XYZ file of C-alpha atoms in Angstrom:
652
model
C 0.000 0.000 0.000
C 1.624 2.832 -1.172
C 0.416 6.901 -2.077
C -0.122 5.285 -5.336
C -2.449 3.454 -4.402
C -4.439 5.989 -2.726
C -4.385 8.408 -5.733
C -5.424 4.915 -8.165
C -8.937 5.105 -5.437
C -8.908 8.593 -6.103
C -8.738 8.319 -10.083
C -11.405 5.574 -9.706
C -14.100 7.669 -7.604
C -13.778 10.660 -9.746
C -14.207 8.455 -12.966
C -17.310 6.947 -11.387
C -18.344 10.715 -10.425
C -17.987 11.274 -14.276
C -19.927 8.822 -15.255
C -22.873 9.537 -12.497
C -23.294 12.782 -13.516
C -22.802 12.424 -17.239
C -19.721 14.507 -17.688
C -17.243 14.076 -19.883
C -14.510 11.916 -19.087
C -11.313 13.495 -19.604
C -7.632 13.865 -18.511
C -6.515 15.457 -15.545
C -3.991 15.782 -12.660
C -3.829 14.049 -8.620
C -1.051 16.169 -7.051
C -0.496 17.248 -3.414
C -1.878 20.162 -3.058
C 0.342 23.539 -2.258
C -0.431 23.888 1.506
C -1.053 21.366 3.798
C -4.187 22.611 5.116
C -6.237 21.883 1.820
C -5.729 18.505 2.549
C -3.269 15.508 1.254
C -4.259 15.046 -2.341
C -6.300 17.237 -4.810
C -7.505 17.480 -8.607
C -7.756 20.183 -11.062
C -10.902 18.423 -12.692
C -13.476 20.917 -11.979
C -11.092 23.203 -13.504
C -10.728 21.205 -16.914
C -14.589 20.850 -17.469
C -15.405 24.211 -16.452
C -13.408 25.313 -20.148
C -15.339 23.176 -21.910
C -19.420 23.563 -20.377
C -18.629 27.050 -19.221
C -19.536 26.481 -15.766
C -17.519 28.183 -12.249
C -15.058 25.344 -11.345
C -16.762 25.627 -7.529
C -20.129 25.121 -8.926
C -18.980 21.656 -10.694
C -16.650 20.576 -7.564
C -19.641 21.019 -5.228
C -21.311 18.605 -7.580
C -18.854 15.766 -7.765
C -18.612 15.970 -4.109
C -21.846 16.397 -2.938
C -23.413 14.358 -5.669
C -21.367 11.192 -6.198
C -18.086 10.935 -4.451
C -19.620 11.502 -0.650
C -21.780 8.530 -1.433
C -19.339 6.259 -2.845
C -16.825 7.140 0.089
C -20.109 6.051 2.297
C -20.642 2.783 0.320
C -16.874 1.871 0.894
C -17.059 2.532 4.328
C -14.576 2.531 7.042
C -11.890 0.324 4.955
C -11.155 3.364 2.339
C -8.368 4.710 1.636
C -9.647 7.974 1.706
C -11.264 9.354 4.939
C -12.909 12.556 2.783
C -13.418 14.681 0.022
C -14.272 18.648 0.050
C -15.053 21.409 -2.466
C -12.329 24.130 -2.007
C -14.055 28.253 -2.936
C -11.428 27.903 -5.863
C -12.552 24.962 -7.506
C -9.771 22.407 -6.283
C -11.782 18.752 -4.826
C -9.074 17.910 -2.137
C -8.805 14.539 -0.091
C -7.889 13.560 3.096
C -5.871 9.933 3.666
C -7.558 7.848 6.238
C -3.961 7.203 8.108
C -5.919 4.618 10.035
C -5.933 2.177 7.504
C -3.100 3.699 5.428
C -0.597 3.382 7.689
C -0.885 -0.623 7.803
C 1.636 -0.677 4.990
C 4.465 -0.168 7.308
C 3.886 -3.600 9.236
C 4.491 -4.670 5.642
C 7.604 -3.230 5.148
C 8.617 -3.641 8.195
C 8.371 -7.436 8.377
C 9.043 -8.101 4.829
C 10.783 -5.367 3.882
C 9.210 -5.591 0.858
C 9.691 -2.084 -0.852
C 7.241 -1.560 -3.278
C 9.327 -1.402 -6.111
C 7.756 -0.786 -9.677
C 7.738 -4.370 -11.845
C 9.330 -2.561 -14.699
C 12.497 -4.258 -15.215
C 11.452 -7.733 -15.017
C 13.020 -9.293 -18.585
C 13.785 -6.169 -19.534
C 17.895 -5.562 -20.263
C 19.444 -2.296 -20.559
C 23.244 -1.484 -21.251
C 25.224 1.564 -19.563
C 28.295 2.917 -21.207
C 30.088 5.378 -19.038
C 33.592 6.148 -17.873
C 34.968 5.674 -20.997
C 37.944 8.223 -20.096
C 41.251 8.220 -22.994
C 43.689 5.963 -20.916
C 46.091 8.258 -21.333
C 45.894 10.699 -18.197
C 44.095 10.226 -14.319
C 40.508 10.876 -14.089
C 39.539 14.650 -12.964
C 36.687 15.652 -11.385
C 34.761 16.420 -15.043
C 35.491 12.297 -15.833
C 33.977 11.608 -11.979
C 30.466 13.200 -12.775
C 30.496 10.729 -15.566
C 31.404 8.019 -13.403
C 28.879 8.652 -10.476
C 26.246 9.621 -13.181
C 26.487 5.992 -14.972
C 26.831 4.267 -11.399
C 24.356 5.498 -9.670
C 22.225 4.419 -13.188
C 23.558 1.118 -12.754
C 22.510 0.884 -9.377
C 19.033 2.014 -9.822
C 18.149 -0.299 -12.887
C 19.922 -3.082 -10.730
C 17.233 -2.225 -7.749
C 14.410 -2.301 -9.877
C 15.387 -6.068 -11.370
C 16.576 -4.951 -15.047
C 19.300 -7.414 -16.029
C 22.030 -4.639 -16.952
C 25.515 -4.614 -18.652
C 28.088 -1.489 -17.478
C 30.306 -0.990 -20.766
C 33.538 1.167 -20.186
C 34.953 1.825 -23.636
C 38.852 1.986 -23.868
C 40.206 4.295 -27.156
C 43.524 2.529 -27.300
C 43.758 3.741 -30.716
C 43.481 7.536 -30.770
C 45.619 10.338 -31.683
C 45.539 10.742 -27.261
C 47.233 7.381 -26.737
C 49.809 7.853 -30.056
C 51.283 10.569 -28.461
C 52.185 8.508 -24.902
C 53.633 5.950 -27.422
C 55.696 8.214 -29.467
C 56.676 9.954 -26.206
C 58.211 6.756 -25.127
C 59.738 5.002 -28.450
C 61.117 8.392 -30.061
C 60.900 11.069 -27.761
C 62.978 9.980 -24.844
C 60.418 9.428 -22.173
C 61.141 6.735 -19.714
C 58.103 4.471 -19.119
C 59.472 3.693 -15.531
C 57.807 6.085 -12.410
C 58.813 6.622 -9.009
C 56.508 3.878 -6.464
C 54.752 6.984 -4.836
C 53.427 7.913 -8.081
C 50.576 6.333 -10.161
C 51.278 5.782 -13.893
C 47.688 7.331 -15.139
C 49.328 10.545 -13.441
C 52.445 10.319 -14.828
C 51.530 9.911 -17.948
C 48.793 12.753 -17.589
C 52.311 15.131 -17.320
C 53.833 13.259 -20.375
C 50.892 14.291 -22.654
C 51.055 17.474 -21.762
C 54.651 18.343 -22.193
C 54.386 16.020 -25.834
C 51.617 19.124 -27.022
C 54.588 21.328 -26.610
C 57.118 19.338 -28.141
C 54.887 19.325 -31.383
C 55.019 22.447 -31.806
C 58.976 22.569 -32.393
C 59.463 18.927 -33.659
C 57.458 17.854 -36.539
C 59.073 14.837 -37.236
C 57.734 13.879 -33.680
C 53.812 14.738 -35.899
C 55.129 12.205 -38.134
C 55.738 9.441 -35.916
C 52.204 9.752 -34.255
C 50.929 9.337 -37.847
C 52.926 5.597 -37.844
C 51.984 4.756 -34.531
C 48.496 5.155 -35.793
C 48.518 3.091 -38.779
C 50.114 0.584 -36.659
C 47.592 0.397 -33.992
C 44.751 0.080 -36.097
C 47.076 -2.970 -38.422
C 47.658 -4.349 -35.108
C 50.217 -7.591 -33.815
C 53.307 -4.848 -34.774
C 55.645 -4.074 -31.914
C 54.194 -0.823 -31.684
C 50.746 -2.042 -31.414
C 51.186 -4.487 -28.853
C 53.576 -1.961 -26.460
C 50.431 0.377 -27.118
C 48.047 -2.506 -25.404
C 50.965 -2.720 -22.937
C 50.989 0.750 -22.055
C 47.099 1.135 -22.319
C 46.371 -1.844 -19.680
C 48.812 -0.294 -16.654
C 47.246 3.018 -17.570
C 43.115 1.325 -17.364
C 44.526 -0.233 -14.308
C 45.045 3.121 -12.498
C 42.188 4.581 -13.643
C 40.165 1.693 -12.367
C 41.532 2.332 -9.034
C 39.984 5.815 -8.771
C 36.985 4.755 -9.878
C 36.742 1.591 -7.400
C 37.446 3.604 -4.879
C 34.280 5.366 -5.335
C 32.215 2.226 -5.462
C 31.558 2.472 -9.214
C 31.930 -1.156 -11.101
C 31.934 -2.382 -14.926
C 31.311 -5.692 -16.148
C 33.392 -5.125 -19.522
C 35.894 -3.146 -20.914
C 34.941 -2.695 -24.689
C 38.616 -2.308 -26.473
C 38.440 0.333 -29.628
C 41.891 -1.069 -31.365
C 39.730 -4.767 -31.113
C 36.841 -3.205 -33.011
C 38.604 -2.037 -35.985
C 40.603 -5.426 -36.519
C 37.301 -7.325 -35.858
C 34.998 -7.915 -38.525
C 32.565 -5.743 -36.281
C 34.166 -2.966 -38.249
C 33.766 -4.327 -42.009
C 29.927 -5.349 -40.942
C 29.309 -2.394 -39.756
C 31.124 -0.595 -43.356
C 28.554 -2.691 -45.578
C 25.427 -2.206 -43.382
C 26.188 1.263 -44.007
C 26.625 1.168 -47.938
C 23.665 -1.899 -48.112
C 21.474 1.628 -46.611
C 23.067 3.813 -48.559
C 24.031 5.941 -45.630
C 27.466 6.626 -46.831
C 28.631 7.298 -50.187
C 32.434 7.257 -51.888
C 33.026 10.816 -52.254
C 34.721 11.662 -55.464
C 35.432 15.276 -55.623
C 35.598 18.100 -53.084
C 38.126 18.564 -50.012
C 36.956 14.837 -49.046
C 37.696 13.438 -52.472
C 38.342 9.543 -52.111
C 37.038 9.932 -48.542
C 33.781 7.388 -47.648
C 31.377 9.966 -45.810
C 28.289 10.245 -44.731
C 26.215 13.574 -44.375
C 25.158 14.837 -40.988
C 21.619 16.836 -39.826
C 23.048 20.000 -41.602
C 23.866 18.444 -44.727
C 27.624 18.731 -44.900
C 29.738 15.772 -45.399
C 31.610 13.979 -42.501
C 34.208 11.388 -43.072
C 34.111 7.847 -42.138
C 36.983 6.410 -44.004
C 39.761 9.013 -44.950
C 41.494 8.567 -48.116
C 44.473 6.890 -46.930
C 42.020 3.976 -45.081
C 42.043 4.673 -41.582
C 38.792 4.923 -40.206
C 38.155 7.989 -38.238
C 36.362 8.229 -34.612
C 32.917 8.753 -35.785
C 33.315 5.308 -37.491
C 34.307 3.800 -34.453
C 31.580 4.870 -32.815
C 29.255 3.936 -35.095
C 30.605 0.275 -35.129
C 30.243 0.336 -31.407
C 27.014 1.342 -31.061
C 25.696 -0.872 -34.140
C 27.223 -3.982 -31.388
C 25.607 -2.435 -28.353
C 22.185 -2.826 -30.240
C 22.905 -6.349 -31.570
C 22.799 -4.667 -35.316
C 25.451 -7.087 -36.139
C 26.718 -10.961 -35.384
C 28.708 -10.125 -31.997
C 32.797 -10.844 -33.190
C 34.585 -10.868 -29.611
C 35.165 -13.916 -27.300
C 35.664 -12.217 -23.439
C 38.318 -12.987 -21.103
C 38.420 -11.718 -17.616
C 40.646 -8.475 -16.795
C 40.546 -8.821 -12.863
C 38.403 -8.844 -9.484
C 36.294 -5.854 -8.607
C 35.686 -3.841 -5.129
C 32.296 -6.206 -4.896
C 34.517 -9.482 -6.091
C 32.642 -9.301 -9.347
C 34.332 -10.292 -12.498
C 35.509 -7.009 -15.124
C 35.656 -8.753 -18.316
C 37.226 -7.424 -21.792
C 36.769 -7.844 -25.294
C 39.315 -10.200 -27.315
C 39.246 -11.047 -30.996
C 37.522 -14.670 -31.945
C 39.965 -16.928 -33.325
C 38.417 -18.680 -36.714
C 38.202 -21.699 -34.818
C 36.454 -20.964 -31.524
C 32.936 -22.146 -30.696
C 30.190 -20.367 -28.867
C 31.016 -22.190 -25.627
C 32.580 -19.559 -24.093
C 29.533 -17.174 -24.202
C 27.729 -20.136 -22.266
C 30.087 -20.503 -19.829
C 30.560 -16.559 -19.125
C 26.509 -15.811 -18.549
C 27.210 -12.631 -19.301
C 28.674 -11.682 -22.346
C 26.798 -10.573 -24.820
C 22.865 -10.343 -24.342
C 21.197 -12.658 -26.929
C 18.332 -10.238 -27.101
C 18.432 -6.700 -28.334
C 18.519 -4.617 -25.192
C 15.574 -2.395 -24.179
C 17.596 0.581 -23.910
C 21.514 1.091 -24.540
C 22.374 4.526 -22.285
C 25.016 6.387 -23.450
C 26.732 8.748 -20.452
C 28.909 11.475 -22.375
C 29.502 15.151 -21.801
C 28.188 17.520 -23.599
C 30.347 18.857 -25.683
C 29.568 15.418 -27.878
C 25.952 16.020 -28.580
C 26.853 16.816 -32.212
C 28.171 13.336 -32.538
C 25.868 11.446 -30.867
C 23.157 13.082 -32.549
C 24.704 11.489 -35.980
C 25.215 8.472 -34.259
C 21.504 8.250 -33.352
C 20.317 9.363 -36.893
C 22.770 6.519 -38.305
C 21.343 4.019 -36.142
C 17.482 5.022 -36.866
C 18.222 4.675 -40.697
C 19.168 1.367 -40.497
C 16.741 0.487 -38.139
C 13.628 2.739 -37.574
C 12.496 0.634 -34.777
C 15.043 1.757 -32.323
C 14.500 5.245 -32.315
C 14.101 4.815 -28.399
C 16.194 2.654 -27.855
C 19.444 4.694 -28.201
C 19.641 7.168 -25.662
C 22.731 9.891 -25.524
C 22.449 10.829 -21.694
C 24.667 14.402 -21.821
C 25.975 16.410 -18.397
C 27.387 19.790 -18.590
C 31.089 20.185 -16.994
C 32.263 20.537 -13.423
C 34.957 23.151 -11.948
C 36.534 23.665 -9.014
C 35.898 26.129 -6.704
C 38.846 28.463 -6.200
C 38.700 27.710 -2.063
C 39.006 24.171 -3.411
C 41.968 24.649 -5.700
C 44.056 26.765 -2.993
C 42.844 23.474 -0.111
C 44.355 21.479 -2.562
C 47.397 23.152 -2.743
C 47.372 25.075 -6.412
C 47.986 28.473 -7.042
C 45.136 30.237 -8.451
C 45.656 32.177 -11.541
C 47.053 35.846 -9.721
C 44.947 37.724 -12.183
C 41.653 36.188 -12.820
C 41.159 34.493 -9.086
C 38.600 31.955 -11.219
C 36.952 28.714 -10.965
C 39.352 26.033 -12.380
C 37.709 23.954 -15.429
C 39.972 20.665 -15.961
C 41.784 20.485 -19.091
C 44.250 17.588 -19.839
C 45.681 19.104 -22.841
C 46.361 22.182 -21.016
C 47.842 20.645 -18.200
C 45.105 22.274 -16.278
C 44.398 19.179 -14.423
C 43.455 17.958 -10.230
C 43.257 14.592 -10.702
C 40.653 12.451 -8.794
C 42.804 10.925 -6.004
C 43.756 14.184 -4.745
C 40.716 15.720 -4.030
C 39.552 12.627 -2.523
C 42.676 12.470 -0.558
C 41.893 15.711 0.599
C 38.253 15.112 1.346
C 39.106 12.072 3.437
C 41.587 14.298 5.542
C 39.481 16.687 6.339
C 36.406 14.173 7.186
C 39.125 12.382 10.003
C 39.399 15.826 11.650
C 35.834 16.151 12.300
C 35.264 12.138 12.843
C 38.253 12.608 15.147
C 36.700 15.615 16.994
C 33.406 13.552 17.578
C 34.154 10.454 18.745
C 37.592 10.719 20.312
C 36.831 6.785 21.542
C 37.222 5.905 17.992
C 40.787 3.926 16.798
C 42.394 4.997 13.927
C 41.599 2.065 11.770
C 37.632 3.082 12.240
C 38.555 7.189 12.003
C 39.865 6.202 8.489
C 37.268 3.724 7.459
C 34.171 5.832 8.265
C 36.275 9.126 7.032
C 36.748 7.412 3.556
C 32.944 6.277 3.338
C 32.405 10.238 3.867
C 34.389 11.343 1.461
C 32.975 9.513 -1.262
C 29.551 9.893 -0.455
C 30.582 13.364 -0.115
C 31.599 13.984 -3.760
C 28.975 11.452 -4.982
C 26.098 12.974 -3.865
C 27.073 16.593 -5.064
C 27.961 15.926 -8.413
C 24.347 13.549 -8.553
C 22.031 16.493 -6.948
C 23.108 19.115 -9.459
C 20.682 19.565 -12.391
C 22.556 17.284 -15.165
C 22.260 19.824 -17.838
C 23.946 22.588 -15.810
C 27.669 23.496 -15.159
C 29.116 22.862 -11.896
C 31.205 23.942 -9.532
C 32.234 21.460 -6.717
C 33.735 22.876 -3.115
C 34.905 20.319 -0.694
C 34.040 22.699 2.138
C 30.230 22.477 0.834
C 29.857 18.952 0.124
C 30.748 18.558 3.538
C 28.555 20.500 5.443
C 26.132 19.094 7.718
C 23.067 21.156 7.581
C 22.981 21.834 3.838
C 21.740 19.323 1.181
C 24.828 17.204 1.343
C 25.429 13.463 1.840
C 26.579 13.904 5.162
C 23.272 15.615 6.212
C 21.666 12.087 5.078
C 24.255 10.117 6.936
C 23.843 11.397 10.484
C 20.412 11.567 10.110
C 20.662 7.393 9.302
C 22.569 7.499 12.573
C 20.292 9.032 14.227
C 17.676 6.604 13.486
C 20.183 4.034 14.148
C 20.466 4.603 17.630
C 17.025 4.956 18.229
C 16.664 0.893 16.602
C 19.526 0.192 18.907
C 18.011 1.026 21.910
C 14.762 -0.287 21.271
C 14.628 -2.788 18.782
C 14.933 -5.985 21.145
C 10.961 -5.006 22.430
C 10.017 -4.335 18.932
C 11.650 -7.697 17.150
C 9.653 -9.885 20.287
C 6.268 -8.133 19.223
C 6.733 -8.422 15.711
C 7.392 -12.137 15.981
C 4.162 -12.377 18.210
C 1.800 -11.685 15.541
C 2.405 -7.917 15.419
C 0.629 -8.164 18.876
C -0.141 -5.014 20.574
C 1.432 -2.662 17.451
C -1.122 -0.230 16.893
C 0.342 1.907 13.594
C -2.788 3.677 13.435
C -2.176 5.478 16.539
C 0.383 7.282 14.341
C -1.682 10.421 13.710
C 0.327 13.261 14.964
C 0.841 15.679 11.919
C 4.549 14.802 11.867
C 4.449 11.301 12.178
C 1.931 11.440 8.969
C 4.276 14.123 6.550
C 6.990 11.258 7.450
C 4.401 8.107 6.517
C 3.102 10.073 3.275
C 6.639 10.436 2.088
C 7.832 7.050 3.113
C 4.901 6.104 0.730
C 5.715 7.947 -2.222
C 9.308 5.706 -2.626
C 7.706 3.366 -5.367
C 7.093 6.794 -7.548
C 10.187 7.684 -6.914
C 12.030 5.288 -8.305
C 9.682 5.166 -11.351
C 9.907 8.609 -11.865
C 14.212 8.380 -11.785
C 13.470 5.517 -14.319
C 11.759 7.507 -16.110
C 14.184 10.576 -16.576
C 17.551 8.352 -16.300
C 17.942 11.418 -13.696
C 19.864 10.778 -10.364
C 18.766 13.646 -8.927
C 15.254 12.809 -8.322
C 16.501 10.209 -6.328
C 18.966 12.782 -4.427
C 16.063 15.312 -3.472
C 14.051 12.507 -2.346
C 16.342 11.600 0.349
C 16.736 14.910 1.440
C 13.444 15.215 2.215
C 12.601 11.971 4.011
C 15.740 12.833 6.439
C 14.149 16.274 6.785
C 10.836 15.262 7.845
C 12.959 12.500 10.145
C 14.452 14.719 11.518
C 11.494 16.546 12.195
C 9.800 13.364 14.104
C 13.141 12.872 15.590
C 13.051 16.102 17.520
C 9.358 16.453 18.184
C 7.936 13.178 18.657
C 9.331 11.096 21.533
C 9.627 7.309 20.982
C 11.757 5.848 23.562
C 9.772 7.673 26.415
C 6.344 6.802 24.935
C 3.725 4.173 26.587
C 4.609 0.877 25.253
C 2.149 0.528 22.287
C 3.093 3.864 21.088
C 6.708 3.103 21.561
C 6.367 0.036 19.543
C 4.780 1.709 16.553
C 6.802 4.385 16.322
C 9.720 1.993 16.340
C 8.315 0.640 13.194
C 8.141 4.123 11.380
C 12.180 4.592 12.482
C 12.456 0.937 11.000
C 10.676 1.580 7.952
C 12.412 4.843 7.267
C 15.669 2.981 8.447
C 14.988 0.201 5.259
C 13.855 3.029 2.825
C 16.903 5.383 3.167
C 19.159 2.025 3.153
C 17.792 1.468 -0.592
C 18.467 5.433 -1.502
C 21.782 4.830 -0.418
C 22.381 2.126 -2.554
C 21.384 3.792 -5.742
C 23.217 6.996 -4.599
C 26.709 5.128 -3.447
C 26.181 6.490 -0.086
C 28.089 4.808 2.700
C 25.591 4.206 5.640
C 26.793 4.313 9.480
C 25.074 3.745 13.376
C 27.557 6.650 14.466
C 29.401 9.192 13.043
């Protein structure tokens, strides 16, 4: 029993009241209404006919009220969900929830802890690409929206049963990675770092110090152009020091992002889909549709292109035979959607955080069977997926927009299917930047936006680093009892809950600025808000759960939940019950931060009950059912924190 189901009796009486008094039957809206006072629920439906019979809107609510829904509420009697129904003066019908019977869904949740959760991804199979950073550099804190973003994606279709595939795509085959190889075969660059230092870093300073050598070596330009060509022929010596270099690089950037709690189950490899016959599939699906033509004249002359949704000619194939990134991208996203006969066999890469498996792609020998794919369970779905979900900044909108138009003209049918999900970029506040440790530009005094081929760059171990230090201070300060080992354990789930949930509450379409001093503030809309008030609840449970567990087991004897009618204790129940829309509604808008505002407000209205409402000092049946509202919101807030990455404690 959820609000759902309250505003489902709602939709049902005012149909019937339709229908009794001959009205048309139209759409319209069940909302809360703006103020508390007119009640829990109202509809606009008065409204909506009054446009078309030219009637006041309080004339035709009195009449639905007085007229058909009074009686029907009557006929149901005292087991309805809805305890009454008035005619506001401006026209709004507004309900009242009869808590009484309502509030029996906690015992439910309690006991079973059965969550409501919409039956939308039962058989249904979705696939997540995210990450997906150039292994050339460390992740900064732009790549980390991506990462949380996809995760906390992952995490939510995972909750709501979809069977779904996390795809981190590896470019080992890009003009980014060429450099790092020509930096260390011709431009004297030792591929050996100090222990304190992680490779992804050091080769982060590498790249950015090759951009400069360009500019005064241009025989350095033409060695990039090899190392290219070789990549792409693949099983040269340059090639396979390239997969060398690429797989300590992918290591190091895993690390960051384990640390945050974000997991894959395959790493797609780019070089892999050119030497594939993915590649030459996806080339004659594409001239089969006629969606890309030999061009024979023109500044693409003996280029294959294709033309784009302002008609001017992009390149697939340059003259010389290399494929360019577009056609990479369309080759991977033609696999993603099962367009093609999948050409990879999988072999594991290593353990996860969780002990999962991350696999990665490897090209099928002539010989091999399909055993393999039986054996891994995983790899790839047979079905075409319900949705593939495509996490990428921005500032690639132009080319995802081809890549959708591509995939819709050779396949009209999965126009929704292929969904570009695009963030706007994150900076660093300049407080942050000088915490850190960086000097500030003297002049402008600005937010820092990352730039790796600037060399404008705070990779994503610092800042975490630096969250984590300044999280033991105040762990330290409030529970001097605590060892180290805990200080550090509880200060690291902090931090990354920290920089989790303020990258995820931000509008995704918006540019951000991110200040470690902000995320971890604990009045303001912050992770750490949602934490303590978890441990707050906590202690509560630990104090008085034994009572509560013995009743429970005795037949919920002597737990009274509709006793629960203080004004606080039902805004906490009424939100409790909305969790089911929710999660539909993040489902919905692949959008995080519906998920992030809900928990914000469910700890508010805790913490409301918390202060106001005794529960510990109440008369035992009281006590016992308000133990189950701490227990229910306990269980609700767990599952937020799951899809958010948030890092629950009892004490903090």
């Amino acid at each position: 029993m959820t609000i759902k189901e309250v505003i489902n009796q709602i939709r049902h009486i005012v149909n019937k009241a339709l229908l009794d008094l001959e009205y048309e039957k139209i759409e319209y809206d069940v909302s809360e209404p703006p103020k508390t006072e007119f009640g829990d629920l109202t509809t606009n439906i008065a409204f909506l006919l009054s446009k078309r019979i030219h009637k006041k809107p309080y004339e035709i609510a009195k009449e639905i009220v007085f007229n058909s829904i009074n009686f029907q509420l009557k006929n149901i009697g005292k087991d309805s969900l809805i305890l009454n129904a008035n005619a506001h003066i401006s026209g709004h019908i507004n309900f009242n929830i009869n808590y009484a019977i309502f509030n029996k869904f906690l015992l439910k949740l309690v006991k079973q802890k059965d969550l409501l959760l919409p039956p939308s991804g039962l058989n249904k199979q979705i696939v997540i690409e995210h990450t997906s950073v150039n292994p050339n550099k460390a992740l900064h804190i732009g790549h980390l929206r991506n990462v949380i973003i996809g995760d906390s994606l992952y995490r939510l279709f995972k909750l709501t049963n979809h069977k779904t595939i996390v795809l981190n795509y590896i470019d080992d085959s890009g003009v980014q990675i060429a450099d790092l190889i020509v930096a260390f075969k011709f431009a004297g660059f030792s591929e050996n770092v100090q222990a304190n230092i992680k490779f992804d870093q050091y080769c982060g300073e590498i790249y950015v110090r090759m951009n400069e050598l360009y500019k005064t070596n241009l025989e350095l330009i033409e060695k990039r152009k090899l190392v290219i060509k070789e990549i792409e022929q693949g099983n040269t010596e340059l090639a396979l020091f390239t997969q060398y270099i690429v797989e300590k690089i992918v290591k190091q950037q895993l690390k960051s992002c384990w640390r945050i709690k974000s997991r894959y189950d395959l790493l797609v490899i780019e070089s892999q889909i050119l030497l594939s016959k993915l590649w030459e599939k996806t080339f004659s699906l594409l001239k089969e549709k006629n969606i890309i033509y030999y061009s024979t004249k023109g500044k693409n002359m003996n280029c294959w292109v294709l033309r784009d949704e302002h008609n001017e000619e992009k390149v697939i194939i340059r003259s010389d035979g290399t494929a360019t990134y577009i056609a990479k991208d369309i080759s991977f996203a033609v696999w993603k959607l099962h367009l093609v006969d999948d050409p990879f066999t999988y072999n594991k890469f290593s353990l996860q955080w969780d002990k999962s498996i991350l696999w990665k792609t490897m090209l099928k020998p002539e010989n091999i069977d399909n055993s393999f794919h039986q054996q891994s369970d995983l790899f790839f779905m047979e079905d075409r997926p319900n949705k593939v979900i495509t996490v990428i900044d921005s500032r690639q909108a132009r080319l995802q927009n081809i890549i959708s138009t591509v995939l819709s003209d050779i396949d009209p049918k999965i126009n929704n299917t292929y969904i570009y999900l695009g963030y706007e970029t994150v900076a660093l506040s300049p407080n942050s930047v000088q915490d850190i440790g960086v000097e500030l530009d003297k002049v402008t005094k600005k937010i820092i936006h990352m730039s790796g081929r600037k060399g404008i760059f705070i990779n994503v171990d610092t800042i975490l680093d630096k969250l984590h230090q300044k999280a033991c201070y105040e762990v330290r300060k409030r529970n001097p009892d605590f060892d180290d080992t805990t200080i550090s354990e509880i200060a690291e789930g902090i931090a990354v809950s920290a920089i989790r949930y303020n990258l995820l509450r931000q509008d995704i379409d918006k540019m951000i600025t991110f200040d470690m001093e902000e995320a971890l503030n604990l009045d303001g809309d912050t992770s750490l808000y949602l934490q303590y008030s978890f441990a707050r609840a906590m202690r509560i449970l630990e104090k008085g759960n034994g009572s509560l567990e013995e009743y429970i087991n005795e037949k919920n004897a002597n737990i009274r939940c509709d006793l629960l009618n203080h004004t606080i204790e039902t805004d906490l129940i009424k939100e409790i019950s909305k969790f089911n829309i929710i999660i539909e509604e993040a489902l919905n808008s692949l959008n995080p931060k519906v998920i992030t505002k809900y928990a914000n407000r469910i700890s508010t209205k805790f913490n409301s009950f918390y202060e106001n409402v005794p529960v510990l000092g109440a008369e035992l049946i009281l006590k016992l059912s308000r133990l189950v509202l701490v227990k229910v919101f306990v269980n609700v807030l767990a599952n937020l924190f799951k899809i958010l990455g948030i890092e629950s404690f009892s004490r903090i």
